[in-house]
Amino acid sequence: MVLRVRITKGEEARFISHLGFMRAFERAIRRAEIPVAYSEGYHPLPKFSFATALGVGISSEAEYVDIQIDPDGPKISVEEAFDALDRNMPPGIAVVAACWYLGKPALASLIEYASYRASGCGALHEAAEEFMAMDASLGTITTKSGKKEEDIRKLVYSISMTDDESLEFICACGGRAHLRPDNLLVHLSSIAGIECDVKRSRIHRTGLFVVEDGELVSPMDYKCKDLVIAKGWMPRELS
């Protein structure tokens, strides 16, 4: 059995590195006494995996983790696991949903898109509209191997401006194709002819998505059952 968990990364935790975030979650699993499966060898490690890494300084309401449950361990329900994990999360990190995942592909290999909200981007409104009307738009993106030129337009699914002048956008995320949100903001700034101070543009991840039959689907709506959601909390993709 695989327990899929959706967690948030709030203000107190947004400057924690991805490695630090993973370690904090691992400690929470231990404190919660979740019957997690362990790897073999001299240094057994709990089997859990995050969907994708989140950049330092970015907050999130949509971080997903798959936890491999030990089939020979104590039986546990989704509700029990949800409550135990949520009680043991450190400040700035909270469990907001959990379910059983019934599929085979690893979580990281499923994710194709991520949605974000960036505040204070009113000056980029016209540039965003111009960008979305383009067939292609060459710009610089950051990869694990360094910077490279790429057609950024093909990596962006949608962009819209909110009433409070925040920019909401959905872009490629994962192993197939990936666009960092700050790279998009810098590119839009170059189109607008202004300098972009990314550090002042607070970026918040609002969703991760699987593509199923041509539609963007939440990982918890993909081959999952027994969904438990925190009281009073509604995922943006369901609101």
PDB file of C-alpha atoms in Angstrom:
ATOM      1  CA  MET A   1       0.000   0.000   0.000  1.00  0.00           C
ATOM      2  CA  VAL A   2       1.100   3.541  -0.745  1.00  0.00           C
ATOM      3  CA  LEU A   3      -0.140   6.425   1.370  1.00  0.00           C
ATOM      4  CA  ARG A   4      -0.236   9.658  -0.644  1.00  0.00           C
ATOM      5  CA  VAL A   5      -0.053  12.809   1.463  1.00  0.00           C
ATOM      6  CA  ARG A   6      -0.529  16.458   0.507  1.00  0.00           C
ATOM      7  CA  ILE A   7       1.312  18.914   2.742  1.00  0.00           C
ATOM      8  CA  THR A   8       1.820  22.656   2.895  1.00  0.00           C
ATOM      9  CA  LYS A   9       5.018  24.646   3.265  1.00  0.00           C
ATOM     10  CA  GLY A  10       4.185  27.927   4.965  1.00  0.00           C
ATOM     11  CA  GLU A  11       5.995  31.074   5.988  1.00  0.00           C
ATOM     12  CA  GLU A  12       8.039  29.453   8.769  1.00  0.00           C
ATOM     13  CA  ALA A  13       9.358  26.796   6.392  1.00  0.00           C
ATOM     14  CA  ARG A  14       9.695  28.469   2.986  1.00  0.00           C
ATOM     15  CA  PHE A  15      13.448  29.071   3.368  1.00  0.00           C
ATOM     16  CA  ILE A  16      14.154  25.442   4.286  1.00  0.00           C
ATOM     17  CA  SER A  17      16.000  23.584   1.521  1.00  0.00           C
ATOM     18  CA  HIS A  18      14.395  20.575  -0.136  1.00  0.00           C
ATOM     19  CA  LEU A  19      16.813  18.274   1.732  1.00  0.00           C
ATOM     20  CA  GLY A  20      15.881  19.918   5.035  1.00  0.00           C
ATOM     21  CA  PHE A  21      12.202  19.600   4.124  1.00  0.00           C
ATOM     22  CA  MET A  22      12.647  15.870   3.455  1.00  0.00           C
ATOM     23  CA  ARG A  23      14.445  15.383   6.771  1.00  0.00           C
ATOM     24  CA  ALA A  24      11.707  17.216   8.665  1.00  0.00           C
ATOM     25  CA  PHE A  25       9.098  14.982   7.046  1.00  0.00           C
ATOM     26  CA  GLU A  26      11.104  11.846   7.829  1.00  0.00           C
ATOM     27  CA  ARG A  27      11.256  12.825  11.506  1.00  0.00           C
ATOM     28  CA  ALA A  28       7.516  13.418  11.495  1.00  0.00           C
ATOM     29  CA  ILE A  29       6.954   9.915  10.067  1.00  0.00           C
ATOM     30  CA  ARG A  30       9.033   8.431  12.882  1.00  0.00           C
ATOM     31  CA  ARG A  31       7.282  10.447  15.616  1.00  0.00           C
ATOM     32  CA  ALA A  32       3.872   9.555  14.170  1.00  0.00           C
ATOM     33  CA  GLU A  33       4.830   5.855  14.201  1.00  0.00           C
ATOM     34  CA  ILE A  34       3.607   5.342  10.656  1.00  0.00           C
ATOM     35  CA  PRO A  35       4.318   1.680   9.665  1.00  0.00           C
ATOM     36  CA  VAL A  36       6.539   2.719   6.789  1.00  0.00           C
ATOM     37  CA  ALA A  37       8.534   0.165   4.776  1.00  0.00           C
ATOM     38  CA  TYR A  38      12.336   0.403   4.900  1.00  0.00           C
ATOM     39  CA  SER A  39      15.037  -0.235   2.346  1.00  0.00           C
ATOM     40  CA  GLU A  40      17.452  -3.129   2.811  1.00  0.00           C
ATOM     41  CA  GLY A  41      21.171  -2.932   3.514  1.00  0.00           C
ATOM     42  CA  TYR A  42      23.438  -1.602   6.270  1.00  0.00           C
ATOM     43  CA  HIS A  43      21.593   1.706   6.588  1.00  0.00           C
ATOM     44  CA  PRO A  44      17.850   1.078   6.081  1.00  0.00           C
ATOM     45  CA  LEU A  45      15.920   4.198   5.112  1.00  0.00           C
ATOM     46  CA  PRO A  46      12.167   4.809   5.175  1.00  0.00           C
ATOM     47  CA  LYS A  47      10.606   4.496   1.734  1.00  0.00           C
ATOM     48  CA  PHE A  48       8.935   7.768   0.863  1.00  0.00           C
ATOM     49  CA  SER A  49       9.306  10.060  -2.130  1.00  0.00           C
ATOM     50  CA  PHE A  50       8.352  13.641  -2.938  1.00  0.00           C
ATOM     51  CA  ALA A  51       6.735  14.571  -6.233  1.00  0.00           C
ATOM     52  CA  THR A  52       9.220  17.318  -7.094  1.00  0.00           C
ATOM     53  CA  ALA A  53      11.605  19.681  -5.340  1.00  0.00           C
ATOM     54  CA  LEU A  54      10.442  23.179  -4.412  1.00  0.00           C
ATOM     55  CA  GLY A  55      12.796  26.146  -4.729  1.00  0.00           C
ATOM     56  CA  VAL A  56      14.044  27.845  -1.563  1.00  0.00           C
ATOM     57  CA  GLY A  57      11.914  30.852  -0.652  1.00  0.00           C
ATOM     58  CA  ILE A  58       8.768  29.513  -2.333  1.00  0.00           C
ATOM     59  CA  SER A  59       5.809  28.618  -0.136  1.00  0.00           C
ATOM     60  CA  SER A  60       3.342  25.934  -1.164  1.00  0.00           C
ATOM     61  CA  GLU A  61      -0.039  24.378  -0.526  1.00  0.00           C
ATOM     62  CA  ALA A  62       0.596  21.439  -2.848  1.00  0.00           C
ATOM     63  CA  GLU A  63       3.587  19.302  -1.887  1.00  0.00           C
ATOM     64  CA  TYR A  64       2.902  15.609  -2.423  1.00  0.00           C
ATOM     65  CA  VAL A  65       4.624  12.652  -0.797  1.00  0.00           C
ATOM     66  CA  ASP A  66       4.118   8.918  -1.345  1.00  0.00           C
ATOM     67  CA  ILE A  67       4.835   6.727   1.682  1.00  0.00           C
ATOM     68  CA  GLN A  68       5.352   3.000   1.138  1.00  0.00           C
ATOM     69  CA  ILE A  69       3.533   1.162   3.933  1.00  0.00           C
ATOM     70  CA  ASP A  70       5.057  -2.030   5.374  1.00  0.00           C
ATOM     71  CA  PRO A  71       2.629  -4.864   4.501  1.00  0.00           C
ATOM     72  CA  ASP A  72       3.787  -6.786   7.582  1.00  0.00           C
ATOM     73  CA  GLY A  73       3.440  -3.831   9.945  1.00  0.00           C
ATOM     74  CA  PRO A  74       0.456  -2.711  12.031  1.00  0.00           C
ATOM     75  CA  LYS A  75      -2.664  -1.919  10.029  1.00  0.00           C
ATOM     76  CA  ILE A  76      -3.488   1.754   9.727  1.00  0.00           C
ATOM     77  CA  SER A  77      -6.341   3.670   8.113  1.00  0.00           C
ATOM     78  CA  VAL A  78      -5.989   6.860   6.099  1.00  0.00           C
ATOM     79  CA  GLU A  79      -7.713   8.795   8.903  1.00  0.00           C
ATOM     80  CA  GLU A  80      -5.311   7.429  11.541  1.00  0.00           C
ATOM     81  CA  ALA A  81      -2.256   8.192   9.402  1.00  0.00           C
ATOM     82  CA  PHE A  82      -3.552  11.685   8.602  1.00  0.00           C
ATOM     83  CA  ASP A  83      -4.136  12.552  12.256  1.00  0.00           C
ATOM     84  CA  ALA A  84      -0.830  11.075  13.447  1.00  0.00           C
ATOM     85  CA  LEU A  85       1.223  12.886  10.803  1.00  0.00           C
ATOM     86  CA  ASP A  86      -0.542  16.212  11.288  1.00  0.00           C
ATOM     87  CA  ARG A  87       0.057  16.117  15.056  1.00  0.00           C
ATOM     88  CA  ASN A  88       3.768  15.595  14.532  1.00  0.00           C
ATOM     89  CA  MET A  89       4.564  18.130  11.798  1.00  0.00           C
ATOM     90  CA  PRO A  90       6.946  20.981  12.731  1.00  0.00           C
ATOM     91  CA  PRO A  91       5.840  24.644  12.540  1.00  0.00           C
ATOM     92  CA  GLY A  92       5.264  25.807   8.980  1.00  0.00           C
ATOM     93  CA  ILE A  93       4.386  22.350   7.647  1.00  0.00           C
ATOM     94  CA  ALA A  94       0.885  20.869   7.772  1.00  0.00           C
ATOM     95  CA  VAL A  95      -0.918  17.849   6.384  1.00  0.00           C
ATOM     96  CA  VAL A  96      -4.035  18.889   4.451  1.00  0.00           C
ATOM     97  CA  ALA A  97      -5.044  15.679   2.654  1.00  0.00           C
ATOM     98  CA  ALA A  98      -4.233  11.969   2.455  1.00  0.00           C
ATOM     99  CA  CYS A  99      -5.420   8.922   0.516  1.00  0.00           C
ATOM    100  CA  TRP A 100      -4.390   5.480  -0.675  1.00  0.00           C
ATOM    101  CA  TYR A 101      -2.644   5.444  -4.067  1.00  0.00           C
ATOM    102  CA  LEU A 102      -3.514   2.365  -6.127  1.00  0.00           C
ATOM    103  CA  GLY A 103      -1.291   2.923  -9.167  1.00  0.00           C
ATOM    104  CA  LYS A 104       2.204   1.745 -10.065  1.00  0.00           C
ATOM    105  CA  PRO A 105       4.154   4.690 -11.582  1.00  0.00           C
ATOM    106  CA  ALA A 106       6.255   6.687  -9.111  1.00  0.00           C
ATOM    107  CA  LEU A 107       4.841  10.050  -8.093  1.00  0.00           C
ATOM    108  CA  ALA A 108       7.744  12.028  -9.562  1.00  0.00           C
ATOM    109  CA  SER A 109       7.290  10.436 -12.981  1.00  0.00           C
ATOM    110  CA  LEU A 110       3.583  11.332 -13.075  1.00  0.00           C
ATOM    111  CA  ILE A 111       3.784  15.099 -12.515  1.00  0.00           C
ATOM    112  CA  GLU A 112       3.780  17.228 -15.677  1.00  0.00           C
ATOM    113  CA  TYR A 113       2.556  20.663 -14.579  1.00  0.00           C
ATOM    114  CA  ALA A 114       2.613  22.974 -11.562  1.00  0.00           C
ATOM    115  CA  SER A 115       0.548  26.067 -10.804  1.00  0.00           C
ATOM    116  CA  TYR A 116       1.849  29.152  -9.003  1.00  0.00           C
ATOM    117  CA  ARG A 117       0.757  32.570  -7.780  1.00  0.00           C
ATOM    118  CA  ALA A 118       3.265  35.436  -7.803  1.00  0.00           C
ATOM    119  CA  SER A 119       2.351  38.659  -5.985  1.00  0.00           C
ATOM    120  CA  GLY A 120       3.159  42.213  -7.047  1.00  0.00           C
ATOM    121  CA  CYS A 121       3.241  41.513 -10.776  1.00  0.00           C
ATOM    122  CA  GLY A 122       0.794  44.107 -12.074  1.00  0.00           C
ATOM    123  CA  ALA A 123       3.470  45.598 -14.323  1.00  0.00           C
ATOM    124  CA  LEU A 124       3.704  42.273 -16.167  1.00  0.00           C
ATOM    125  CA  HIS A 125       0.048  42.041 -17.182  1.00  0.00           C
ATOM    126  CA  GLU A 126       0.452  43.290 -20.748  1.00  0.00           C
ATOM    127  CA  ALA A 127       3.688  41.334 -21.186  1.00  0.00           C
ATOM    128  CA  ALA A 128       1.891  38.151 -20.084  1.00  0.00           C
ATOM    129  CA  GLU A 129      -0.882  38.717 -22.642  1.00  0.00           C
ATOM    130  CA  GLU A 130       1.686  39.394 -25.369  1.00  0.00           C
ATOM    131  CA  PHE A 131       3.639  36.284 -24.370  1.00  0.00           C
ATOM    132  CA  MET A 132       0.572  34.018 -24.481  1.00  0.00           C
ATOM    133  CA  ALA A 133      -0.270  35.270 -27.979  1.00  0.00           C
ATOM    134  CA  MET A 134       3.156  34.208 -29.276  1.00  0.00           C
ATOM    135  CA  ASP A 135       3.820  30.946 -31.098  1.00  0.00           C
ATOM    136  CA  ALA A 136       7.317  30.787 -29.574  1.00  0.00           C
ATOM    137  CA  SER A 137       9.403  32.900 -27.211  1.00  0.00           C
ATOM    138  CA  LEU A 138      13.092  32.132 -26.741  1.00  0.00           C
ATOM    139  CA  GLY A 139      14.547  32.802 -23.296  1.00  0.00           C
ATOM    140  CA  THR A 140      16.938  31.560 -20.634  1.00  0.00           C
ATOM    141  CA  ILE A 141      15.995  28.792 -18.222  1.00  0.00           C
ATOM    142  CA  THR A 142      17.912  27.239 -15.337  1.00  0.00           C
ATOM    143  CA  THR A 143      18.534  23.491 -15.386  1.00  0.00           C
ATOM    144  CA  LYS A 144      20.548  21.097 -13.229  1.00  0.00           C
ATOM    145  CA  SER A 145      23.414  21.405 -15.711  1.00  0.00           C
ATOM    146  CA  GLY A 146      23.279  25.216 -15.871  1.00  0.00           C
ATOM    147  CA  LYS A 147      21.555  27.867 -17.952  1.00  0.00           C
ATOM    148  CA  LYS A 148      20.397  27.294 -21.506  1.00  0.00           C
ATOM    149  CA  GLU A 149      18.251  28.897 -24.195  1.00  0.00           C
ATOM    150  CA  GLU A 150      14.780  27.381 -24.562  1.00  0.00           C
ATOM    151  CA  ASP A 151      11.408  28.130 -26.121  1.00  0.00           C
ATOM    152  CA  ILE A 152       9.663  29.199 -22.922  1.00  0.00           C
ATOM    153  CA  ARG A 153       6.279  29.621 -24.569  1.00  0.00           C
ATOM    154  CA  LYS A 154       5.829  25.869 -25.075  1.00  0.00           C
ATOM    155  CA  LEU A 155       6.460  25.328 -21.350  1.00  0.00           C
ATOM    156  CA  VAL A 156       3.575  27.555 -20.202  1.00  0.00           C
ATOM    157  CA  TYR A 157       0.016  26.192 -20.100  1.00  0.00           C
ATOM    158  CA  SER A 158      -1.790  29.350 -18.983  1.00  0.00           C
ATOM    159  CA  ILE A 159      -1.344  32.783 -17.357  1.00  0.00           C
ATOM    160  CA  SER A 160      -3.938  35.058 -15.760  1.00  0.00           C
ATOM    161  CA  MET A 161      -3.963  38.210 -13.615  1.00  0.00           C
ATOM    162  CA  THR A 162      -5.965  38.335 -10.373  1.00  0.00           C
ATOM    163  CA  ASP A 163      -7.802  41.326  -8.916  1.00  0.00           C
ATOM    164  CA  ASP A 164      -4.960  41.976  -6.469  1.00  0.00           C
ATOM    165  CA  GLU A 165      -2.456  42.106  -9.375  1.00  0.00           C
ATOM    166  CA  SER A 166      -0.976  38.723  -8.631  1.00  0.00           C
ATOM    167  CA  LEU A 167       0.031  36.594 -11.584  1.00  0.00           C
ATOM    168  CA  GLU A 168      -1.308  33.034 -11.672  1.00  0.00           C
ATOM    169  CA  PHE A 169       0.225  30.592 -14.104  1.00  0.00           C
ATOM    170  CA  ILE A 170       0.585  26.914 -14.910  1.00  0.00           C
ATOM    171  CA  CYS A 171       3.877  25.716 -16.362  1.00  0.00           C
ATOM    172  CA  ALA A 172       5.762  22.523 -17.113  1.00  0.00           C
ATOM    173  CA  CYS A 173       7.098  20.692 -14.077  1.00  0.00           C
ATOM    174  CA  GLY A 174       8.889  17.359 -13.784  1.00  0.00           C
ATOM    175  CA  GLY A 175      11.305  15.157 -15.655  1.00  0.00           C
ATOM    176  CA  ARG A 176       9.779  15.557 -19.121  1.00  0.00           C
ATOM    177  CA  ALA A 177      10.021  19.362 -19.160  1.00  0.00           C
ATOM    178  CA  HIS A 178      10.513  21.901 -16.403  1.00  0.00           C
ATOM    179  CA  LEU A 179      10.241  25.675 -16.037  1.00  0.00           C
ATOM    180  CA  ARG A 180      11.151  27.418 -12.814  1.00  0.00           C
ATOM    181  CA  PRO A 181       8.623  30.119 -11.878  1.00  0.00           C
ATOM    182  CA  ASP A 182      11.345  32.729 -11.389  1.00  0.00           C
ATOM    183  CA  ASN A 183      12.624  32.052 -14.916  1.00  0.00           C
ATOM    184  CA  LEU A 184       9.166  32.854 -16.281  1.00  0.00           C
ATOM    185  CA  LEU A 185       8.918  36.098 -14.294  1.00  0.00           C
ATOM    186  CA  VAL A 186      12.349  37.239 -15.515  1.00  0.00           C
ATOM    187  CA  HIS A 187      11.374  36.412 -19.101  1.00  0.00           C
ATOM    188  CA  LEU A 188       8.111  38.353 -18.853  1.00  0.00           C
ATOM    189  CA  SER A 189      10.041  41.281 -17.397  1.00  0.00           C
ATOM    190  CA  SER A 190      12.353  41.276 -20.394  1.00  0.00           C
ATOM    191  CA  ILE A 191       9.318  41.392 -22.694  1.00  0.00           C
ATOM    192  CA  ALA A 192       7.939  44.305 -20.653  1.00  0.00           C
ATOM    193  CA  GLY A 193      11.319  46.058 -20.762  1.00  0.00           C
ATOM    194  CA  ILE A 194      11.689  46.261 -16.984  1.00  0.00           C
ATOM    195  CA  GLU A 195      13.979  44.662 -14.427  1.00  0.00           C
ATOM    196  CA  CYS A 196      12.379  41.937 -12.336  1.00  0.00           C
ATOM    197  CA  ASP A 197      13.247  41.683  -8.649  1.00  0.00           C
ATOM    198  CA  VAL A 198      12.231  38.040  -8.177  1.00  0.00           C
ATOM    199  CA  LYS A 199      12.920  38.198  -4.434  1.00  0.00           C
ATOM    200  CA  ARG A 200      10.165  40.799  -4.041  1.00  0.00           C
ATOM    201  CA  SER A 201       7.707  38.741  -6.078  1.00  0.00           C
ATOM    202  CA  ARG A 202       6.450  36.298  -3.482  1.00  0.00           C
ATOM    203  CA  ILE A 203       5.895  32.997  -5.244  1.00  0.00           C
ATOM    204  CA  HIS A 204       3.466  30.392  -3.923  1.00  0.00           C
ATOM    205  CA  ARG A 205       2.853  26.962  -5.437  1.00  0.00           C
ATOM    206  CA  THR A 206      -0.867  26.233  -5.628  1.00  0.00           C
ATOM    207  CA  GLY A 207      -0.984  22.865  -7.363  1.00  0.00           C
ATOM    208  CA  LEU A 208       0.732  19.935  -9.045  1.00  0.00           C
ATOM    209  CA  PHE A 209      -0.930  18.057 -11.866  1.00  0.00           C
ATOM    210  CA  VAL A 210      -1.008  14.753 -13.715  1.00  0.00           C
ATOM    211  CA  VAL A 211      -2.248  14.706 -17.316  1.00  0.00           C
ATOM    212  CA  GLU A 212      -5.058  12.199 -17.828  1.00  0.00           C
ATOM    213  CA  ASP A 213      -6.972  12.042 -21.126  1.00  0.00           C
ATOM    214  CA  GLY A 214      -5.646  15.487 -22.020  1.00  0.00           C
ATOM    215  CA  GLU A 215      -6.887  17.080 -18.757  1.00  0.00           C
ATOM    216  CA  LEU A 216      -4.916  18.368 -15.756  1.00  0.00           C
ATOM    217  CA  VAL A 217      -5.754  16.232 -12.729  1.00  0.00           C
ATOM    218  CA  SER A 218      -4.707  16.465  -9.091  1.00  0.00           C
ATOM    219  CA  PRO A 219      -2.469  13.563  -7.966  1.00  0.00           C
ATOM    220  CA  MET A 220      -5.153  12.718  -5.408  1.00  0.00           C
ATOM    221  CA  ASP A 221      -7.752  12.309  -8.136  1.00  0.00           C
ATOM    222  CA  TYR A 222      -5.536   9.857 -10.018  1.00  0.00           C
ATOM    223  CA  LYS A 223      -5.918   6.176  -9.041  1.00  0.00           C
ATOM    224  CA  CYS A 224      -6.585   7.033  -5.408  1.00  0.00           C
ATOM    225  CA  LYS A 225      -9.272   6.153  -2.853  1.00  0.00           C
ATOM    226  CA  ASP A 226     -10.359   6.975   0.715  1.00  0.00           C
ATOM    227  CA  LEU A 227      -9.492  10.661   0.439  1.00  0.00           C
ATOM    228  CA  VAL A 228      -9.315  12.552   3.739  1.00  0.00           C
ATOM    229  CA  ILE A 229      -9.167  16.364   3.696  1.00  0.00           C
ATOM    230  CA  ALA A 230      -8.414  18.667   6.623  1.00  0.00           C
ATOM    231  CA  LYS A 231     -11.533  20.262   8.092  1.00  0.00           C
ATOM    232  CA  GLY A 232     -12.214  23.679   6.631  1.00  0.00           C
ATOM    233  CA  TRP A 233      -9.573  23.346   3.902  1.00  0.00           C
ATOM    234  CA  MET A 234     -10.427  23.143   0.215  1.00  0.00           C
ATOM    235  CA  PRO A 235      -7.852  22.389  -2.518  1.00  0.00           C
ATOM    236  CA  ARG A 236      -7.766  25.204  -5.069  1.00  0.00           C
ATOM    237  CA  GLU A 237      -8.424  22.756  -7.906  1.00  0.00           C
ATOM    238  CA  LEU A 238     -11.653  21.690  -6.157  1.00  0.00           C
ATOM    239  CA  SER A 239     -12.807  25.157  -5.018  1.00  0.00           C
TER     240      SER A 239
END
